[in-house]
Amino acid sequence: QPPPARALTLPPPRSFDSQALAWSGPLPAPDPIPPPPLGGAGARGSDLPGAPGEIPPPTVVEGPYYDAAQARAAFGRFATRYKALWPELQDAYLLSEVGAYDLAGELAAKVYDEIEQGKRGRGSRAAQVRGIDMGLGEWRQLFMYCRAWHLVSRFGMGMDKYADDEEQRIQALALAYPAAFPEHVWGSGRQHDVDPLLVLGVMRQESHYKSWAVSSADAQGLMQILPVTGAGVARDLGVERYSPRDLMDPGTNIHFGSWYLRRLIERFHGSTPLAVAAYNAGPQAVAAWLDAQEQGIPVDDFVEMIPVSETRDYVRRVLGFHSLYTQVHGPQGARVALALATSGDDPTVIDY
């Protein structure tokens, strides 16, 4: 039998005084707070539904892939050298110094995107961009320092193949599949009673950790929430002032997406696969597919019979990411437990 769920405690999210930011000069680095050791007590999340780990697992860990002092110095040199091309690099650096990673990571990622595009351009600016000479390891350190999670993941893919031992392999996988936006993900997991590792699996598939992502259907932000869905969530949460622009904020997006995911899980009687399918296709579509099948059919059979290939593949991928996140960031030997059969649908819980 699994142990009972524990009461969760989280430190408050880091904050900073915007008036203290001196864009023309450096700020002293905050005192480092060492993360718990990888694999140590309390360092990883739990695979119990609604009982995530008490603290987010560490992703940015001192070791073979990251040296905080070197990363800080490299970022400072890079921001200074190219401030004429990208003044916002100084902002990203100083925001990183005070732990404002939501802003710092997005700024750094947008600069890197411009660098990639600029290499294909013409003129003196393109020539300067092509002259940037940084190795993969240097880029990785820079992105880890400012928590540009999309690029941390991108530059961490495949590194596990070259690990020297199992601990290093897990550390490498934790870069490719990072515990991104940890204060928001674990805070919302606690508040809404949903596994943060499942939230990360959805986020990975929806946006690959890009807070500025907007789909062709106008789904927005990290968990790709449609503005009309956001309006419904805001109403049910009692948010008095809502604008679709709010969905581009990581904290708001994860808060709304986690609440919505939990309601879908409740609607389909605790079935994560059905809730994930509903997150993609809408609960009405999943309800119609359930009505067309026998009550209590095996969940894996139901997934295979989903008539929309996009949703069928979506469910497979999200559940795969959830399992992988649990193996990397969960307790040793943890596995995701899923109900074996469909068990019902209660549209009174949520119907949008």
PDB file of N, CA, C and O in Angstrom, residues 60-74 137 140-142 144-145:
ATOM      1  N   VAL A  60      19.207  22.513 -11.566  1.00  0.00           N
ATOM      2  CA  VAL A  60      20.483  23.203 -11.711  1.00  0.00           C
ATOM      3  C   VAL A  60      21.353  22.826 -10.513  1.00  0.00           C
ATOM      4  O   VAL A  60      21.222  23.390  -9.431  1.00  0.00           O
ATOM      5  N   VAL A  61      22.198  21.823 -10.707  1.00  0.00           N
ATOM      6  CA  VAL A  61      22.995  21.243  -9.638  1.00  0.00           C
ATOM      7  C   VAL A  61      24.478  21.425  -9.953  1.00  0.00           C
ATOM      8  O   VAL A  61      24.921  21.173 -11.074  1.00  0.00           O
ATOM      9  N   GLU A  62      25.232  21.859  -8.963  1.00  0.00           N
ATOM     10  CA  GLU A  62      26.684  21.934  -9.137  1.00  0.00           C
ATOM     11  C   GLU A  62      27.228  20.537  -9.423  1.00  0.00           C
ATOM     12  O   GLU A  62      26.870  19.571  -8.750  1.00  0.00           O
ATOM     13  N   GLY A  63      28.075  20.425 -10.431  1.00  0.00           N
ATOM     14  CA  GLY A  63      28.622  19.119 -10.773  1.00  0.00           C
ATOM     15  C   GLY A  63      29.263  19.144 -12.141  1.00  0.00           C
ATOM     16  O   GLY A  63      29.698  20.210 -12.615  1.00  0.00           O
ATOM     17  N   PRO A  64      29.291  18.001 -12.815  1.00  0.00           N
ATOM     18  CA  PRO A  64      29.982  17.930 -14.100  1.00  0.00           C
ATOM     19  C   PRO A  64      29.370  18.785 -15.197  1.00  0.00           C
ATOM     20  O   PRO A  64      30.047  19.125 -16.163  1.00  0.00           O
ATOM     21  N   TYR A  65      28.089  19.159 -15.060  1.00  0.00           N
ATOM     22  CA  TYR A  65      27.420  19.918 -16.109  1.00  0.00           C
ATOM     23  C   TYR A  65      27.254  21.395 -15.769  1.00  0.00           C
ATOM     24  O   TYR A  65      26.806  22.172 -16.612  1.00  0.00           O
ATOM     25  N   TYR A  66      27.562  21.774 -14.531  1.00  0.00           N
ATOM     26  CA  TYR A  66      27.271  23.148 -14.143  1.00  0.00           C
ATOM     27  C   TYR A  66      28.192  23.611 -13.025  1.00  0.00           C
ATOM     28  O   TYR A  66      28.380  22.912 -12.023  1.00  0.00           O
ATOM     29  N   ASP A  67      28.768  24.794 -13.228  1.00  0.00           N
ATOM     30  CA  ASP A  67      29.555  25.477 -12.211  1.00  0.00           C
ATOM     31  C   ASP A  67      28.991  26.888 -12.103  1.00  0.00           C
ATOM     32  O   ASP A  67      29.128  27.692 -13.038  1.00  0.00           O
ATOM     33  N   ALA A  68      28.346  27.209 -10.984  1.00  0.00           N
ATOM     34  CA  ALA A  68      27.625  28.474 -10.854  1.00  0.00           C
ATOM     35  C   ALA A  68      28.542  29.679 -11.025  1.00  0.00           C
ATOM     36  O   ALA A  68      28.186  30.656 -11.693  1.00  0.00           O
ATOM     37  N   ALA A  69      29.743  29.613 -10.440  1.00  0.00           N
ATOM     38  CA  ALA A  69      30.663  30.755 -10.535  1.00  0.00           C
ATOM     39  C   ALA A  69      31.107  30.969 -11.974  1.00  0.00           C
ATOM     40  O   ALA A  69      31.141  32.100 -12.474  1.00  0.00           O
ATOM     41  N   GLN A  70      31.441  29.888 -12.659  1.00  0.00           N
ATOM     42  CA  GLN A  70      31.855  30.005 -14.056  1.00  0.00           C
ATOM     43  C   GLN A  70      30.698  30.482 -14.924  1.00  0.00           C
ATOM     44  O   GLN A  70      30.888  31.300 -15.837  1.00  0.00           O
ATOM     45  N   ALA A  71      29.498  29.969 -14.666  1.00  0.00           N
ATOM     46  CA  ALA A  71      28.336  30.361 -15.459  1.00  0.00           C
ATOM     47  C   ALA A  71      28.036  31.843 -15.265  1.00  0.00           C
ATOM     48  O   ALA A  71      27.745  32.561 -16.227  1.00  0.00           O
ATOM     49  N   ARG A  72      28.102  32.305 -14.031  1.00  0.00           N
ATOM     50  CA  ARG A  72      27.844  33.714 -13.753  1.00  0.00           C
ATOM     51  C   ARG A  72      28.858  34.603 -14.461  1.00  0.00           C
ATOM     52  O   ARG A  72      28.501  35.619 -15.078  1.00  0.00           O
ATOM     53  N   ALA A  73      30.137  34.222 -14.389  1.00  0.00           N
ATOM     54  CA  ALA A  73      31.173  35.018 -15.037  1.00  0.00           C
ATOM     55  C   ALA A  73      31.002  35.017 -16.552  1.00  0.00           C
ATOM     56  O   ALA A  73      31.153  36.057 -17.213  1.00  0.00           O
ATOM     57  N   ALA A  74      30.657  33.848 -17.116  1.00  0.00           N
ATOM     58  CA  ALA A  74      30.480  33.750 -18.569  1.00  0.00           C
ATOM     59  C   ALA A  74      29.301  34.598 -19.033  1.00  0.00           C
ATOM     60  O   ALA A  74      29.371  35.275 -20.067  1.00  0.00           O
ATOM     61  N   GLY A 137      28.833  23.584 -24.387  1.00  0.00           N
ATOM     62  CA  GLY A 137      28.912  23.607 -22.939  1.00  0.00           C
ATOM     63  C   GLY A 137      28.777  25.004 -22.370  1.00  0.00           C
ATOM     64  O   GLY A 137      28.152  25.202 -21.322  1.00  0.00           O
ATOM     65  N   ARG A 140      25.167  26.031 -22.615  1.00  0.00           N
ATOM     66  CA  ARG A 140      24.377  25.306 -21.621  1.00  0.00           C
ATOM     67  C   ARG A 140      24.520  25.953 -20.247  1.00  0.00           C
ATOM     68  O   ARG A 140      23.543  26.135 -19.528  1.00  0.00           O
ATOM     69  N   GLN A 141      25.741  26.296 -19.873  1.00  0.00           N
ATOM     70  CA  GLN A 141      25.964  26.927 -18.569  1.00  0.00           C
ATOM     71  C   GLN A 141      25.215  28.252 -18.483  1.00  0.00           C
ATOM     72  O   GLN A 141      24.591  28.571 -17.462  1.00  0.00           O
ATOM     73  N   LEU A 142      25.278  29.024 -19.551  1.00  0.00           N
ATOM     74  CA  LEU A 142      24.602  30.319 -19.567  1.00  0.00           C
ATOM     75  C   LEU A 142      23.095  30.149 -19.384  1.00  0.00           C
ATOM     76  O   LEU A 142      22.465  30.855 -18.596  1.00  0.00           O
ATOM     77  N   MET A 144      21.519  27.591 -18.088  1.00  0.00           N
ATOM     78  CA  MET A 144      21.206  27.076 -16.766  1.00  0.00           C
ATOM     79  C   MET A 144      21.244  28.195 -15.729  1.00  0.00           C
ATOM     80  O   MET A 144      20.445  28.210 -14.801  1.00  0.00           O
ATOM     81  N   TYR A 145      22.165  29.126 -15.904  1.00  0.00           N
ATOM     82  CA  TYR A 145      22.295  30.210 -14.926  1.00  0.00           C
ATOM     83  C   TYR A 145      21.037  31.071 -14.881  1.00  0.00           C
ATOM     84  O   TYR A 145      20.592  31.471 -13.803  1.00  0.00           O
TER      85      TYR A 145
END
